[in-house]
Amino acid sequence: MAPRATRLVQSLTLAALILAFGACGSSSSGDELTTGAAIDVVPSSEPLATTAPVETGVVVTAPLTPAPATPAPATVPDRTIEPPAPSPLLATGSEGAAVEDTQDLLNDLIGYVNLASERIAEDGVYGPDTEAAQRSFESFADLEVDGVASFADRDRLEETVAELERDTPDSVVSRGDQSAFVGSWQSRLNIWNDLVLERPVSITVDDRFGPDTEDATFAVEEVLGLQVDGVVEPSDRAALRSAIARLRAENDATILLRTSAGEQSIVVRAFYADEGYCIRFVVEFAADERCTSTPGGDINTAYFVTVNGISFIAGTANPDIAFATLASGGAATPVATRQFGNSLARAWVEIVTEEPDTVELRRTDGTSVLELRFSITPTDREFFGSTISLISPKYSQTFFVDSCSRPDGTNLVLEASLANSLLVINVFDDIGSLVIDSGNETAPVQITGTISAADTAKDAIV
């Protein structure tokens, strides 16, 4: 038996819970789909074989301890009903869109007034560098120097930057200019491109207004309804800054990763859309997108995605998840989670060379919340349609529903597939069986429970 097939059989003999049905119907035809209730799977007493993790050579530190003293909720509140209130104070450990906006402005100020510090990472995490930059601003503006950005401090910071852009003669820049005012505009263009373009265009932040900066300026001016002349005035800066802040606030848009591999640009962004939290992977001209459809509840997920030869392991997570631990036959690698915009949802991503055997989601204290075991190779599909997920403490896999029928109106026959694997569920008289066929090996699991018809819906997704 092949090693992957062995792990598959071992994992499934533990059994699991079929969390939910995506639908009863054809996933490729767009026909109406009928959702169903969850089915309990009868567990087996046979233990799951464990595999030692592998050393990947990448070490990621856990995130800073969040500033609020109250513990984070375990699940994500319904974003449309219970939007989280903006934090009045940003301090070490704070995260989110408000931190990103503040970091953007601090970098502008650092360049404009030549504060004795380097530009800081605009990563949405309020760390030591951000605190140091905030203290420099407070000293410059004759404010209390405490490294904490209050609402009043942030308003004062924005006013200060706007005054410098309005009153400094060389703040109006165009092709051929060279100054910190060019560099701040280049940084903002890169943020905008990463958030909105299908293939983000990276501009070198070198304070030189060249043809690439001019082309990106033309594009932004057109999209934002500004005068398309390639001349960056204070009104252009304010309009772009406002558009970015709006994207971050309304869509919880966050850049999780921005890098390159050879000649290929790589951008991974997280955002909220169509009542789900999504992660989009862009590698040069190719892209893939994965979304969770459970806002207001548990959004712990893990995805293994390959785009243009670059493989990612990524996922969404509840507010109490601090990091994911990846294991693949040796030592484990922790990957810190990041907050989606100003929402309570979190996300994480790592570039990998191979699919990990296990992914564990862990709290700040290191306790495990959920272990996901990957046993079947994912596949690219043009149409994702409805899915069905199997979840247990040792196994998780999502299949695409190919067909689903109720021969006599009550009993259920469902088939789903993923790569070269086939899942078949048969339920008759409320007692059924589930079989996953992977190559030449099959793993039967007995399931029991009641299948009840639910409302008919289109594009139901688990």
Short mmCIF file of C-alpha atoms in Angstrom, two decimals:
data_model
loop_
_atom_site.label_atom_id
_atom_site.label_comp_id
_atom_site.label_asym_id
_atom_site.label_seq_id
_atom_site.Cartn_x
_atom_site.Cartn_y
_atom_site.Cartn_z
CA MET A 1 0.00 0.00 0.00
CA ALA A 2 1.35 3.48 -0.88
CA PRO A 3 2.27 5.69 2.11
CA ARG A 4 -0.45 8.26 1.30
CA ALA A 5 -3.08 5.54 0.96
CA THR A 6 -1.91 4.03 4.25
CA ARG A 7 -2.34 7.35 6.03
CA LEU A 8 -5.75 7.72 4.45
CA VAL A 9 -7.00 4.35 5.73
CA GLN A 10 -5.47 4.93 9.16
CA SER A 11 -7.03 8.36 9.42
CA LEU A 12 -10.48 7.25 8.40
CA THR A 13 -10.60 4.22 10.68
CA LEU A 14 -10.53 6.75 13.51
CA ALA A 15 -13.71 8.05 11.93
CA ALA A 16 -15.03 11.54 12.28
CA LEU A 17 -17.91 13.89 12.03
CA ILE A 18 -19.41 14.84 8.72
CA LEU A 19 -19.73 18.47 9.60
CA ALA A 20 -22.34 19.46 7.04
CA PHE A 21 -23.66 18.79 3.56
CA GLY A 22 -23.07 21.36 0.86
CA ALA A 23 -25.89 20.06 -1.27
CA CYS A 24 -27.88 17.38 -2.98
CA GLY A 25 -27.54 17.95 -6.71
CA SER A 26 -24.99 18.42 -9.46
CA SER A 27 -22.10 20.71 -8.57
CA SER A 28 -21.31 21.46 -12.19
CA SER A 29 -24.71 22.17 -13.64
CA GLY A 30 -25.79 25.03 -11.40
CA ASP A 31 -29.04 23.20 -10.58
CA GLU A 32 -30.81 23.92 -7.33
CA LEU A 33 -29.18 22.26 -4.37
CA THR A 34 -30.74 20.91 -1.20
CA THR A 35 -28.80 21.17 2.03
CA GLY A 36 -28.91 18.46 4.66
CA ALA A 37 -28.27 17.97 8.35
CA ALA A 38 -25.01 16.83 9.86
CA ILE A 39 -24.38 13.08 10.21
CA ASP A 40 -22.56 11.54 13.15
CA VAL A 41 -19.83 9.08 12.26
CA VAL A 42 -19.33 6.09 14.53
CA PRO A 43 -15.69 6.14 15.72
CA SER A 44 -13.42 3.14 15.63
CA SER A 45 -11.21 2.11 18.55
CA GLU A 46 -8.17 1.73 16.29
CA PRO A 47 -5.65 4.50 17.09
CA LEU A 48 -4.33 6.84 14.41
CA ALA A 49 -0.69 6.37 13.50
CA THR A 50 1.35 9.50 14.17
CA THR A 51 4.17 10.89 12.07
CA ALA A 52 7.14 12.85 13.37
CA PRO A 53 7.25 16.41 12.00
CA VAL A 54 9.98 17.67 9.67
CA GLU A 55 12.32 20.65 10.01
CA THR A 56 11.47 23.12 7.24
CA GLY A 57 14.18 25.65 8.03
CA VAL A 58 11.69 28.48 8.56
CA VAL A 59 11.07 29.90 12.00
CA VAL A 60 8.19 32.31 12.58
CA THR A 61 7.72 33.83 16.00
CA ALA A 62 4.31 33.89 17.63
CA PRO A 63 2.51 37.24 17.46
CA LEU A 64 2.82 39.82 20.18
CA THR A 65 0.44 39.53 23.09
CA PRO A 66 -2.67 41.54 22.15
CA ALA A 67 -3.11 44.82 23.99
CA PRO A 68 -6.67 44.18 25.31
CA ALA A 69 -6.67 42.42 28.67
CA THR A 70 -9.94 40.62 28.02
CA PRO A 71 -9.62 37.21 26.34
CA ALA A 72 -10.60 37.01 22.68
CA PRO A 73 -13.85 35.21 21.86
CA ALA A 74 -13.51 31.70 20.49
CA THR A 75 -15.49 32.40 17.32
CA VAL A 76 -16.01 35.35 15.00
CA PRO A 77 -19.15 37.43 15.60
CA ASP A 78 -21.45 38.01 12.65
CA ARG A 79 -19.73 40.87 10.86
CA THR A 80 -22.95 42.34 9.45
CA ILE A 81 -24.66 42.42 12.85
CA GLU A 82 -21.90 42.88 15.40
CA PRO A 83 -19.07 44.93 13.84
CA PRO A 84 -16.24 45.33 16.35
CA ALA A 85 -15.83 48.84 17.74
CA PRO A 86 -12.61 50.59 16.68
CA SER A 87 -9.95 50.60 19.38
CA PRO A 88 -9.50 54.01 21.07
CA LEU A 89 -5.86 53.18 21.79
CA LEU A 90 -3.20 51.51 19.67
CA ALA A 91 -0.29 50.11 21.63
CA THR A 92 2.17 47.21 21.55
CA GLY A 93 0.19 44.12 20.59
CA SER A 94 -2.58 45.95 18.72
CA GLU A 95 -3.43 44.75 15.22
CA GLY A 96 -5.71 45.60 12.33
CA ALA A 97 -6.53 48.17 9.69
CA ALA A 98 -6.20 51.11 12.11
CA VAL A 99 -2.61 50.03 12.81
CA GLU A 100 -1.85 49.80 9.08
CA ASP A 101 -3.27 53.28 8.46
CA THR A 102 -1.20 54.67 11.35
CA GLN A 103 1.96 52.96 10.08
CA ASP A 104 1.38 54.48 6.62
CA LEU A 105 1.18 57.98 8.10
CA LEU A 106 4.18 57.45 10.38
CA ASN A 107 6.27 56.45 7.37
CA ASP A 108 5.16 59.58 5.52
CA LEU A 109 6.19 61.72 8.49
CA ILE A 110 9.54 59.92 8.85
CA GLY A 111 10.36 60.77 5.24
CA TYR A 112 9.05 64.33 5.28
CA VAL A 113 10.72 65.67 8.43
CA ASN A 114 13.79 63.39 8.50
CA LEU A 115 13.06 61.86 11.87
CA ALA A 116 16.02 59.84 13.15
CA SER A 117 14.49 56.49 12.20
CA GLU A 118 14.01 54.18 9.24
CA ARG A 119 10.68 53.49 7.56
CA ILE A 120 8.77 50.82 9.46
CA ALA A 121 6.99 47.72 8.16
CA GLU A 122 3.36 48.47 7.28
CA ASP A 123 2.16 45.06 8.43
CA GLY A 124 -0.79 45.88 10.68
CA VAL A 125 1.03 44.74 13.83
CA TYR A 126 1.95 47.36 16.45
CA GLY A 127 5.43 46.21 17.42
CA PRO A 128 8.56 47.88 18.86
CA ASP A 129 9.41 49.70 15.59
CA THR A 130 5.91 51.18 15.38
CA GLU A 131 6.04 52.23 19.01
CA ALA A 132 9.43 53.90 18.44
CA ALA A 133 8.08 55.77 15.42
CA GLN A 134 5.02 56.85 17.41
CA ARG A 135 7.29 58.20 20.18
CA SER A 136 9.29 60.16 17.60
CA PHE A 137 6.08 61.70 16.26
CA GLU A 138 4.88 62.55 19.78
CA SER A 139 8.16 64.31 20.51
CA PHE A 140 8.00 66.18 17.18
CA ALA A 141 4.40 67.28 17.82
CA ASP A 142 4.95 68.19 21.51
CA LEU A 143 2.56 65.47 22.70
CA GLU A 144 2.90 63.21 25.70
CA VAL A 145 5.61 60.72 24.75
CA ASP A 146 4.13 57.35 25.73
CA GLY A 147 4.24 55.35 22.48
CA VAL A 148 0.47 54.87 22.57
CA ALA A 149 -1.60 56.18 19.63
CA SER A 150 -4.94 57.50 20.86
CA PHE A 151 -7.74 58.75 18.60
CA ALA A 152 -6.49 62.30 19.23
CA ASP A 153 -2.90 61.31 18.41
CA ARG A 154 -3.96 59.70 15.14
CA ASP A 155 -6.00 62.75 14.14
CA ARG A 156 -3.03 64.97 14.94
CA LEU A 157 -0.71 62.69 12.92
CA GLU A 158 -3.00 62.85 9.88
CA GLU A 159 -3.30 66.64 10.19
CA THR A 160 0.49 67.01 10.47
CA VAL A 161 1.16 64.91 7.39
CA ALA A 162 -1.54 66.75 5.41
CA GLU A 163 -0.06 70.14 6.42
CA LEU A 164 3.41 69.06 5.28
CA GLU A 165 2.05 67.85 1.95
CA ARG A 166 0.07 71.06 1.47
CA ASP A 167 2.63 73.61 2.63
CA THR A 168 5.97 72.17 1.47
CA PRO A 169 6.84 73.57 -2.00
CA ASP A 170 8.34 70.34 -3.39
CA SER A 171 5.48 68.11 -2.19
CA VAL A 172 3.88 68.31 -5.66
CA VAL A 173 5.79 65.73 -7.68
CA SER A 174 5.80 64.34 -11.20
CA ARG A 175 8.10 62.41 -13.53
CA GLY A 176 11.75 63.27 -13.03
CA ASP A 177 11.41 64.43 -9.41
CA GLN A 178 13.36 62.89 -6.56
CA SER A 179 12.40 63.35 -2.90
CA ALA A 180 10.80 61.71 0.12
CA PHE A 181 7.46 62.92 -1.22
CA VAL A 182 7.99 60.62 -4.22
CA GLY A 183 8.86 57.70 -1.92
CA SER A 184 5.71 58.11 0.17
CA TRP A 185 3.61 58.14 -3.01
CA GLN A 186 5.37 55.01 -4.31
CA SER A 187 4.62 53.20 -1.03
CA ARG A 188 0.97 54.15 -1.25
CA LEU A 189 0.76 53.02 -4.90
CA ASN A 190 2.17 49.62 -3.94
CA ILE A 191 -0.41 49.20 -1.17
CA TRP A 192 -3.23 50.11 -3.56
CA ASN A 193 -1.94 47.77 -6.27
CA ASP A 194 -1.65 44.86 -3.83
CA LEU A 195 -5.20 45.40 -2.57
CA VAL A 196 -7.05 45.84 -5.86
CA LEU A 197 -5.13 44.56 -8.88
CA GLU A 198 -5.48 41.00 -10.19
CA ARG A 199 -1.76 41.08 -10.94
CA PRO A 200 -0.18 43.54 -8.52
CA VAL A 201 2.48 45.79 -10.06
CA SER A 202 5.40 46.35 -7.72
CA ILE A 203 7.10 49.76 -7.82
CA THR A 204 10.57 50.17 -6.32
CA VAL A 205 10.41 52.66 -3.46
CA ASP A 206 13.53 54.67 -4.28
CA ASP A 207 12.24 58.28 -4.05
CA ARG A 208 12.68 58.63 -7.86
CA PHE A 209 9.62 59.41 -10.00
CA GLY A 210 10.27 57.23 -13.06
CA PRO A 211 8.08 55.76 -15.83
CA ASP A 212 6.71 52.93 -13.64
CA THR A 213 5.59 55.41 -10.98
CA GLU A 214 4.05 57.62 -13.65
CA ASP A 215 2.10 54.75 -15.25
CA ALA A 216 0.75 53.67 -11.84
CA THR A 217 -0.16 57.29 -11.08
CA PHE A 218 -2.14 57.59 -14.32
CA ALA A 219 -4.05 54.41 -13.45
CA VAL A 220 -4.92 55.51 -9.92
CA GLU A 221 -5.98 58.98 -11.01
CA GLU A 222 -8.36 57.46 -13.55
CA VAL A 223 -9.87 54.94 -11.13
CA LEU A 224 -10.39 57.55 -8.38
CA GLY A 225 -11.86 60.14 -10.74
CA LEU A 226 -8.95 62.59 -10.41
CA GLN A 227 -7.34 64.69 -13.09
CA VAL A 228 -5.25 62.23 -15.15
CA ASP A 229 -2.05 64.23 -15.59
CA GLY A 230 0.60 62.23 -13.71
CA VAL A 231 1.12 65.13 -11.32
CA VAL A 232 0.75 64.17 -7.65
CA GLU A 233 -0.84 66.98 -5.65
CA PRO A 234 -2.06 66.98 -2.03
CA SER A 235 -5.59 66.20 -3.25
CA ASP A 236 -4.29 63.07 -5.04
CA ARG A 237 -2.54 61.89 -1.88
CA ALA A 238 -5.61 62.47 0.27
CA ALA A 239 -7.88 60.67 -2.22
CA LEU A 240 -5.64 57.58 -2.44
CA ARG A 241 -5.09 57.47 1.31
CA SER A 242 -8.86 57.65 1.87
CA ALA A 243 -9.55 54.93 -0.73
CA ILE A 244 -7.06 52.56 0.93
CA ALA A 245 -8.48 53.21 4.40
CA ARG A 246 -11.99 52.56 3.08
CA LEU A 247 -10.94 49.24 1.52
CA ARG A 248 -9.32 48.16 4.76
CA ALA A 249 -12.34 49.15 6.85
CA GLU A 250 -15.21 48.00 4.59
CA ASN A 251 -13.65 44.79 3.24
CA ASP A 252 -11.23 43.95 6.06
CA ALA A 253 -8.62 43.85 3.28
CA THR A 254 -5.16 42.84 4.53
CA ILE A 255 -1.96 41.96 2.68
CA LEU A 256 -0.70 38.76 4.31
CA LEU A 257 2.36 38.28 2.12
CA ARG A 258 4.20 40.29 -0.50
CA THR A 259 7.37 38.82 -1.97
CA SER A 260 8.86 37.41 -5.18
CA ALA A 261 10.34 34.15 -6.45
CA GLY A 262 12.72 34.62 -9.35
CA GLU A 263 10.87 36.86 -11.81
CA GLN A 264 7.44 36.06 -10.34
CA SER A 265 5.70 38.55 -8.06
CA ILE A 266 3.74 36.98 -5.18
CA VAL A 267 0.91 38.61 -3.24
CA VAL A 268 -1.45 36.90 -0.78
CA ARG A 269 -4.31 39.04 0.45
CA ALA A 270 -7.12 38.38 2.89
CA PHE A 271 -10.50 40.10 2.70
CA TYR A 272 -14.21 39.88 3.50
CA ALA A 273 -16.63 39.46 0.57
CA ASP A 274 -20.04 37.91 -0.08
CA GLU A 275 -20.48 37.10 3.62
CA GLY A 276 -17.30 35.06 3.79
CA TYR A 277 -13.63 35.48 4.72
CA CYS A 278 -11.35 34.84 1.75
CA ILE A 279 -7.67 34.38 0.95
CA ARG A 280 -6.48 35.12 -2.58
CA PHE A 281 -3.13 33.82 -3.85
CA VAL A 282 -1.62 35.71 -6.81
CA VAL A 283 1.57 34.54 -8.51
CA GLU A 284 2.39 36.67 -11.53
CA PHE A 285 -0.58 36.23 -13.92
CA ALA A 286 -2.20 33.27 -12.12
CA ALA A 287 -4.46 33.32 -9.07
CA ASP A 288 -6.50 31.08 -6.77
CA GLU A 289 -8.99 32.00 -4.09
CA ARG A 290 -10.41 30.13 -1.08
CA CYS A 291 -13.24 31.37 1.15
CA THR A 292 -15.00 30.26 4.30
CA SER A 293 -18.79 30.58 4.30
CA THR A 294 -19.34 30.54 8.05
CA PRO A 295 -19.20 34.16 9.28
CA GLY A 296 -20.56 34.49 12.78
CA GLY A 297 -19.15 31.12 13.82
CA ASP A 298 -16.15 28.82 13.53
CA ILE A 299 -13.89 29.80 10.61
CA ASN A 300 -10.86 27.62 11.43
CA THR A 301 -9.62 26.31 8.07
CA ALA A 302 -6.46 25.23 6.28
CA TYR A 303 -5.77 25.23 2.53
CA PHE A 304 -2.92 23.77 0.51
CA VAL A 305 -2.78 25.72 -2.76
CA THR A 306 -0.32 25.67 -5.67
CA VAL A 307 -0.29 28.60 -8.11
CA ASN A 308 2.22 28.86 -10.97
CA GLY A 309 4.51 26.35 -9.27
CA ILE A 310 4.46 28.16 -5.90
CA SER A 311 2.82 26.21 -3.05
CA PHE A 312 1.15 27.83 -0.06
CA ILE A 313 -0.29 26.52 3.18
CA ALA A 314 -2.75 29.07 4.53
CA GLY A 315 -6.00 29.40 6.39
CA THR A 316 -8.50 31.47 8.32
CA ALA A 317 -8.84 31.30 12.09
CA ASN A 318 -10.98 32.33 15.05
CA PRO A 319 -9.84 35.21 17.28
CA ASP A 320 -8.27 32.91 19.90
CA ILE A 321 -5.87 31.29 17.40
CA ALA A 322 -2.37 32.78 17.73
CA PHE A 323 -0.46 30.56 15.32
CA ALA A 324 -0.56 27.43 13.17
CA THR A 325 2.03 24.69 13.59
CA LEU A 326 3.04 22.89 10.38
CA ALA A 327 4.53 19.39 10.62
CA SER A 328 5.77 17.15 7.84
CA GLY A 329 7.89 14.31 9.15
CA GLY A 330 10.35 16.24 11.37
CA ALA A 331 10.36 19.33 13.59
CA ALA A 332 7.32 21.61 13.53
CA THR A 333 7.21 25.16 12.15
CA PRO A 334 5.00 27.84 13.76
CA VAL A 335 3.30 30.44 11.54
CA ALA A 336 1.76 33.49 13.22
CA THR A 337 -1.82 34.49 12.41
CA ARG A 338 -2.80 38.04 11.38
CA GLN A 339 -6.00 39.98 11.92
CA PHE A 340 -8.34 40.59 8.96
CA GLY A 341 -8.62 44.37 8.79
CA ASN A 342 -10.51 45.53 11.88
CA SER A 343 -12.58 42.36 12.17
CA LEU A 344 -11.93 39.69 14.80
CA ALA A 345 -11.15 37.06 12.16
CA ARG A 346 -7.55 36.01 11.61
CA ALA A 347 -5.54 34.52 8.74
CA TRP A 348 -2.11 33.01 8.13
CA VAL A 349 0.05 31.92 5.21
CA GLU A 350 3.41 30.29 4.51
CA ILE A 351 5.19 29.35 1.29
CA VAL A 352 6.16 25.65 1.43
CA THR A 353 7.92 23.13 -0.78
CA GLU A 354 5.57 20.27 0.07
CA GLU A 355 2.19 19.66 1.60
CA PRO A 356 2.49 19.23 5.38
CA ASP A 357 1.20 16.07 7.01
CA THR A 358 -0.54 17.99 9.76
CA VAL A 359 -1.55 21.51 10.66
CA GLU A 360 -2.42 22.39 14.24
CA LEU A 361 -4.12 25.63 15.20
CA ARG A 362 -2.94 26.83 18.61
CA ARG A 363 -3.75 29.51 21.15
CA THR A 364 -1.18 32.00 22.49
CA ASP A 365 -0.30 29.61 25.34
CA GLY A 366 0.41 26.85 22.82
CA THR A 367 -2.63 24.68 23.55
CA SER A 368 -4.00 22.92 20.48
CA VAL A 369 -7.45 23.90 19.25
CA LEU A 370 -7.71 21.80 16.09
CA GLU A 371 -5.48 19.42 14.17
CA LEU A 372 -6.01 19.04 10.43
CA ARG A 373 -4.50 15.98 8.74
CA PHE A 374 -4.09 16.09 4.98
CA SER A 375 -4.33 12.75 3.21
CA ILE A 376 -5.51 13.39 -0.34
CA THR A 377 -3.87 15.57 -2.97
CA PRO A 378 -5.89 18.71 -3.79
CA THR A 379 -6.69 19.58 -7.39
CA ASP A 380 -7.42 22.70 -9.40
CA ARG A 381 -11.01 22.96 -10.66
CA GLU A 382 -12.59 25.72 -12.71
CA PHE A 383 -15.90 25.24 -10.91
CA PHE A 384 -15.85 24.68 -7.16
CA GLY A 385 -19.58 24.33 -6.58
CA SER A 386 -20.86 22.53 -3.50
CA THR A 387 -18.61 20.69 -1.08
CA ILE A 388 -18.80 18.23 1.76
CA SER A 389 -16.26 18.24 4.58
CA LEU A 390 -15.12 15.46 6.91
CA ILE A 391 -13.64 16.72 10.16
CA SER A 392 -12.24 14.87 13.16
CA PRO A 393 -9.46 15.60 15.66
CA LYS A 394 -7.03 13.78 13.33
CA TYR A 395 -8.42 14.26 9.84
CA SER A 396 -9.92 16.96 7.68
CA GLN A 397 -10.71 16.93 3.99
CA THR A 398 -13.17 18.68 1.71
CA PHE A 399 -14.62 16.97 -1.37
CA PHE A 400 -16.43 18.50 -4.33
CA VAL A 401 -19.98 17.18 -4.65
CA ASP A 402 -20.47 15.56 -8.08
CA SER A 403 -23.93 14.09 -7.64
CA CYS A 404 -26.55 13.71 -4.95
CA SER A 405 -29.93 12.04 -5.11
CA ARG A 406 -32.78 10.76 -2.93
CA PRO A 407 -34.14 7.73 -4.83
CA ASP A 408 -37.33 7.47 -2.79
CA GLY A 409 -37.48 11.01 -1.46
CA THR A 410 -35.89 10.15 1.90
CA ASN A 411 -32.81 7.99 1.47
CA LEU A 412 -29.61 9.62 0.27
CA VAL A 413 -26.94 8.65 -2.26
CA LEU A 414 -24.08 11.13 -2.66
CA GLU A 415 -20.85 11.01 -4.65
CA ALA A 416 -17.99 13.47 -4.37
CA SER A 417 -14.44 13.60 -5.66
CA LEU A 418 -11.06 15.19 -5.24
CA ALA A 419 -8.14 14.46 -7.59
CA ASN A 420 -8.12 10.66 -8.02
CA SER A 421 -10.19 9.96 -4.93
CA LEU A 422 -13.90 9.22 -4.70
CA LEU A 423 -16.21 9.59 -1.72
CA VAL A 424 -19.53 7.72 -1.67
CA ILE A 425 -22.22 8.06 0.99
CA ASN A 426 -25.28 5.83 1.18
CA VAL A 427 -27.94 6.35 3.82
CA PHE A 428 -31.00 4.10 3.98
CA ASP A 429 -33.47 4.10 6.85
CA ASP A 430 -31.34 6.68 8.67
CA ILE A 431 -28.31 4.33 8.84
CA GLY A 432 -25.57 4.55 6.28
CA SER A 433 -22.00 4.02 5.23
CA LEU A 434 -19.26 6.22 3.86
CA VAL A 435 -16.41 4.97 1.67
CA ILE A 436 -13.43 6.91 0.36
CA ASP A 437 -11.64 5.22 -2.52
CA SER A 438 -8.07 6.45 -3.09
CA GLY A 439 -6.40 4.50 -5.88
CA ASN A 440 -6.57 0.80 -5.04
CA GLU A 441 -7.36 1.29 -1.39
CA THR A 442 -10.71 1.98 0.27
CA ALA A 443 -11.53 3.02 3.81
CA PRO A 444 -15.11 2.31 4.94
CA VAL A 445 -16.58 4.28 7.83
CA GLN A 446 -19.94 3.52 9.33
CA ILE A 447 -22.18 6.54 9.89
CA THR A 448 -25.46 6.92 11.70
CA GLY A 449 -27.85 9.79 12.03
CA THR A 450 -30.95 11.33 10.60
CA ILE A 451 -31.03 13.01 7.20
CA SER A 452 -33.67 15.71 7.06
CA ALA A 453 -34.58 17.65 3.95
CA ALA A 454 -33.93 21.37 4.19
CA ASP A 455 -34.77 24.40 2.12
CA THR A 456 -33.61 24.35 -1.47
CA ALA A 457 -30.84 26.83 -2.25
CA LYS A 458 -28.45 27.59 -5.07
CA ASP A 459 -24.67 27.30 -4.71
CA ALA A 460 -24.83 25.94 -1.16
CA ILE A 461 -21.30 25.57 0.15
CA VAL A 462 -20.11 23.96 3.36
#
